[in-house]
CSV table of C-alpha atoms in Angstrom, one decimal:
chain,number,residue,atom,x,y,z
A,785,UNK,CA,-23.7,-2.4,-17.4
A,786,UNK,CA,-20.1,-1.6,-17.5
A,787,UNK,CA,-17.5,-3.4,-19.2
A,788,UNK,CA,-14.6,-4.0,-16.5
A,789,UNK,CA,-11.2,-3.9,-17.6
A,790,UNK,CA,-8.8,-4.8,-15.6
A,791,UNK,CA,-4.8,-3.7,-15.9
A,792,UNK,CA,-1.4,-3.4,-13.8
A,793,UNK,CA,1.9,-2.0,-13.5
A,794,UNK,CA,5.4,-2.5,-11.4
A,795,UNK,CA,7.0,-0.1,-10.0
A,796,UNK,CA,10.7,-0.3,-8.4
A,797,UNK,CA,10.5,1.0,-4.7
A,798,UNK,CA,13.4,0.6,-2.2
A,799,UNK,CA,11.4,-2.4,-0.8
A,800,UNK,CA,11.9,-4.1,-4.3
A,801,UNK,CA,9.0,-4.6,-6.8
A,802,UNK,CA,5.3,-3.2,-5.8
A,803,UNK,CA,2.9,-3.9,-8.2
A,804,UNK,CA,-0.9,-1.7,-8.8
A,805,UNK,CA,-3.7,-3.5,-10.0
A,806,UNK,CA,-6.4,-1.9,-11.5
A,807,UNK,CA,-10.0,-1.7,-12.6
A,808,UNK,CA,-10.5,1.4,-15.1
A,809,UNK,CA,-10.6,4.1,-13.0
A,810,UNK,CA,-10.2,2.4,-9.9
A,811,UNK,CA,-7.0,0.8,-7.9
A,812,UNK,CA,-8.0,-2.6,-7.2
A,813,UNK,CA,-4.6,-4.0,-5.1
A,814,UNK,CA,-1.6,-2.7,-4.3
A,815,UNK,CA,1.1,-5.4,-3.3
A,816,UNK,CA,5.1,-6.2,-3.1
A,817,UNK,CA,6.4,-9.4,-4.6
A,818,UNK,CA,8.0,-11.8,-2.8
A,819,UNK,CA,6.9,-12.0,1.3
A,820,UNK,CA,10.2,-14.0,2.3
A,821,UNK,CA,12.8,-11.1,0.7
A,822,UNK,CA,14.5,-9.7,3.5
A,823,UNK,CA,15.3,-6.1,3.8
A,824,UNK,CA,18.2,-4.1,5.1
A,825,UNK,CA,17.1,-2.0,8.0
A,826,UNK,CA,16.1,2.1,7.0
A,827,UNK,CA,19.1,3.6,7.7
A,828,UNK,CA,19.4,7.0,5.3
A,829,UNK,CA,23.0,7.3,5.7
A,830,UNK,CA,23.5,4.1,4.0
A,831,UNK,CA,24.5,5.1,-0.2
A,832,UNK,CA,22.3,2.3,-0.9
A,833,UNK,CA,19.7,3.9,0.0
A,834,UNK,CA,20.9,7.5,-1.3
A,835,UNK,CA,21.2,5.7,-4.7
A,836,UNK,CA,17.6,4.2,-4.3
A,837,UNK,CA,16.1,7.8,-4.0
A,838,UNK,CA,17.6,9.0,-6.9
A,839,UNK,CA,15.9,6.4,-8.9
A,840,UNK,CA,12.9,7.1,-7.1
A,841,UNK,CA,13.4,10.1,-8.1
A,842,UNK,CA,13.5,9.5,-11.8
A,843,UNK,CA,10.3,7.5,-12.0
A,844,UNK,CA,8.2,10.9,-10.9
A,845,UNK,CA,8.7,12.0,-14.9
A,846,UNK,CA,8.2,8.4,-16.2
A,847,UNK,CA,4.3,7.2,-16.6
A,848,UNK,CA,3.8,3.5,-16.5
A,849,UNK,CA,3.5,0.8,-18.6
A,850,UNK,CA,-0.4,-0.8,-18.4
A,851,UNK,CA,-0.5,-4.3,-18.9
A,852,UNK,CA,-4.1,-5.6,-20.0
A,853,UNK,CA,-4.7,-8.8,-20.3
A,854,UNK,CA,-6.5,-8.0,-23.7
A,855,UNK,CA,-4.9,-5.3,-25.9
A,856,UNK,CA,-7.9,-5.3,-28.3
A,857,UNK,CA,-9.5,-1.9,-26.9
A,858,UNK,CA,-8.3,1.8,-26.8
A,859,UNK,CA,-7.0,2.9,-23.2
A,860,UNK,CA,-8.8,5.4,-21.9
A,861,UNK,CA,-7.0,8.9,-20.6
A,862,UNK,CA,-8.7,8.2,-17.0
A,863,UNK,CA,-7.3,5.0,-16.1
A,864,UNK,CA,-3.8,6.4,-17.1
A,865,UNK,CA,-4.4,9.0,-15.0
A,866,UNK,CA,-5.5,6.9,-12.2
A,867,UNK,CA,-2.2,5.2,-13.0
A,868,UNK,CA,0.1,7.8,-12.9
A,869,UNK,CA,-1.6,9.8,-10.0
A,870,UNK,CA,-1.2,6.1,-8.0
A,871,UNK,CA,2.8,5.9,-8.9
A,872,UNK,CA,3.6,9.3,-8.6
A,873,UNK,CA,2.2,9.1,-5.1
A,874,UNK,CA,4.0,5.9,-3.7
A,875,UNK,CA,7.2,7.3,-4.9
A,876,UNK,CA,6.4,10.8,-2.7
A,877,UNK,CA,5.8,8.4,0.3
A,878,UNK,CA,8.9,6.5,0.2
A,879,UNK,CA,10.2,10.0,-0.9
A,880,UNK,CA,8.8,11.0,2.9
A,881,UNK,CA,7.0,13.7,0.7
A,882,UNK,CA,3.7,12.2,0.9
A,883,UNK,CA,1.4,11.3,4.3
A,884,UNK,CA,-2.2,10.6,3.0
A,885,UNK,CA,-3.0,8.9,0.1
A,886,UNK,CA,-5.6,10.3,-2.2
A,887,UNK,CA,-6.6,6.8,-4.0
A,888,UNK,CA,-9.7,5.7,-6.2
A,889,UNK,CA,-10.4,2.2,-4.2
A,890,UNK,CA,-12.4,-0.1,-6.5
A,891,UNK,CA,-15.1,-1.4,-4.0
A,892,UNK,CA,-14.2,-3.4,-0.8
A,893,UNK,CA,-15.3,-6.9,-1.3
A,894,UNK,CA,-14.5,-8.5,1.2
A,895,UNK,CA,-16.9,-9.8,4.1
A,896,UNK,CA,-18.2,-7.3,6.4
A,897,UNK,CA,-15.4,-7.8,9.2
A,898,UNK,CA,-12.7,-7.6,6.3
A,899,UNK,CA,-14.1,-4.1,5.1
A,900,UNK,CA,-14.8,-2.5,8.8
A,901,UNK,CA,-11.2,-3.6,9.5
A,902,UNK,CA,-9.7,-1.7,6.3
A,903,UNK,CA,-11.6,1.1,6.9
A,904,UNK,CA,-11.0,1.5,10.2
A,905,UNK,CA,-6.9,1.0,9.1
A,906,UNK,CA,-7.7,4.2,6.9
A,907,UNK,CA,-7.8,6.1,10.4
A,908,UNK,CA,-4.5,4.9,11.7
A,909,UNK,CA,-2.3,8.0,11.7
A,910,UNK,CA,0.9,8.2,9.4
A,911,UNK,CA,3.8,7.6,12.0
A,912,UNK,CA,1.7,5.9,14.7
A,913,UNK,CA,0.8,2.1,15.1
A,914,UNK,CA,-2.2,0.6,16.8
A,915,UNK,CA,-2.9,-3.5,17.4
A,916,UNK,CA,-5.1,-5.7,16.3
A,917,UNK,CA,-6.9,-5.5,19.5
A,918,UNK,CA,-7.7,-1.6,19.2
A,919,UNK,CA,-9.5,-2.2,16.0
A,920,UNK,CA,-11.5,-5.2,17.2
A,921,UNK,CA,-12.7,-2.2,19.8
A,922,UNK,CA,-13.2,0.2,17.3
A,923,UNK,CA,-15.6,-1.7,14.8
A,924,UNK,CA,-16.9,-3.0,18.1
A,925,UNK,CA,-15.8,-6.6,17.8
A,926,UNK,CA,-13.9,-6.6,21.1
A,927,UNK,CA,-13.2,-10.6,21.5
A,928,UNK,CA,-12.7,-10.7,17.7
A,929,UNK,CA,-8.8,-10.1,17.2
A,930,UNK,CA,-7.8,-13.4,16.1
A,931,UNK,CA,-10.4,-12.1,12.8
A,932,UNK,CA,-9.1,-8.8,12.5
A,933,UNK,CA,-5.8,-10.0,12.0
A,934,UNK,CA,-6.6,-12.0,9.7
A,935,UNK,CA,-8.3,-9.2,8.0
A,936,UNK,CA,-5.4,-7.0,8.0
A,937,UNK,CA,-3.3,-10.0,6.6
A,938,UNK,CA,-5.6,-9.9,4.0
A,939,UNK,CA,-5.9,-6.0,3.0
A,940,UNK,CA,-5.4,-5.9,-0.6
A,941,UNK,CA,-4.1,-2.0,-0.7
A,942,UNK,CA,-0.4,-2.5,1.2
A,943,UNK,CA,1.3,0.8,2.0
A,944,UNK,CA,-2.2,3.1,1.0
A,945,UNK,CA,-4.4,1.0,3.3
A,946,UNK,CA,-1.8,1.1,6.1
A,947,UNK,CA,-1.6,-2.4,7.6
A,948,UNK,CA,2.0,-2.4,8.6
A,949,UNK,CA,1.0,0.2,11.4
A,950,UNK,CA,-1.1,-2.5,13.3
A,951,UNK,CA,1.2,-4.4,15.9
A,952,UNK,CA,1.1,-6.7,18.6
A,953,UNK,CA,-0.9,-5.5,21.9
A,954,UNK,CA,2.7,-5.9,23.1
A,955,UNK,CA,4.2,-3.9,20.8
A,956,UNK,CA,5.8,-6.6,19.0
A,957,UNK,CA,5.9,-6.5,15.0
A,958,UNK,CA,4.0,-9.9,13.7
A,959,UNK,CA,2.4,-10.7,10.7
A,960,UNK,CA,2.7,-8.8,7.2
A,961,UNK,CA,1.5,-10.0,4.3
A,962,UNK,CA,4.5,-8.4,2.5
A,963,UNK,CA,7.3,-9.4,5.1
A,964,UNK,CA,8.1,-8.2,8.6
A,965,UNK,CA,11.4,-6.4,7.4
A,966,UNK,CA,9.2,-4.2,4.6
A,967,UNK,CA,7.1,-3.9,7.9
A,968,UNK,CA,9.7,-2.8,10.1
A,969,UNK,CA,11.4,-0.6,7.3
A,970,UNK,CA,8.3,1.1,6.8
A,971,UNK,CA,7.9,1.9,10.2
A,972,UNK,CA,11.1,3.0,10.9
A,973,UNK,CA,10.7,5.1,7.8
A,974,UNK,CA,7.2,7.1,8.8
A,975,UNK,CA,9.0,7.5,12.5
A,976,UNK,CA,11.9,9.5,10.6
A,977,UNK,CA,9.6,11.7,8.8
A,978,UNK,CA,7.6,12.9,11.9
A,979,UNK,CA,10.1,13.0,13.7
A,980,UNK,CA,12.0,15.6,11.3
């Protein structure tokens, strides 16, 4: 049987502090601090935000720093290069470099409706949004949306499984586990980049 270590890192984005979990070679969460920070809207013109991808920027030639919660045991080159492949491929997405995530999940574990829902989120297009509704269709719950979005609340991989691209049937933004102005922000954001 083998022994699971478990580790993290931050990571400054221009939606403050995202932090990856992970179990050796896999990426077990992916999550911003703080739901109730409130966030400028994406406006690239702003020098706020020119400043914020310069340090972006930066952090492409930096590795992170694992944190384990036992430091008795020799890290292995694998998880660091889980670690760094992870990072560096966040900051080409905020970067609007980067459209599909190529990331080691450690196994979905949730309950069956919770891991059809965050597959099915896997198909959602970069730059397009789809509600809760169309994915209770697609894993053929139909009268189930109330459950999938509680599901997608509850999606552990923010940004890489792409929750903030599932809206209201009305088009409205609601509910993000991370915030609705990270939501809107990253919207806006993936809008820009297909547009361009």
């Amino acid at each position: 049987m083998t022994e699971i270590y478990r580790w993290d890192f931050e990571m400054d984005t221009p939606l403050g502090i995202l932090t990856v979990t992970g179990a050796n070679s896999y990426i077990s969460g992916i999550k911003h601090d703080n739901p109730d920070s409130e966030f400028a809207n994406y406006n690239e013109s702003l020098a706020s935000f020119k400043s914020s991808m310069k340090a972006l920027e930066k952090q492409l030639s930096i590795d992170p720093k694992l944190n384990f919660g036992d430091s008795d045991f020799a890290i292995k080159d694998e998880w660091i290069a889980v670690a760094i492949s992870v990072k560096n491929q966040l900051i080409e997405y905020f970067l609007g470099e980067l459209q599909d995530f190529q990331i080691p999940f450690y196994h979905f574990s949730g309950s069956d409706l919770e891991n059809d829902v965050w597959s099915e989120m896997l198909s959602i297009p970069y730059g397009y949004t789809t509600s809760y509704k169309s994915i209770a269709e697609a894993i053929s719950r139909p009268k189930s949306f109330r459950p999938v979005g509680r599901a997608v609340g509850k999606n552990p991989w923010s940004i890489a499984i792409p929750c903030h691209r599932v809206i209201g049937t009305n088009g409205k933004l609601v509910g993000y586990a991370s915030g609705l102005s990270r939501k809107s922000w990253l919207l806006a954001h993936e809008a820009r980049v297909v547009g361009s």
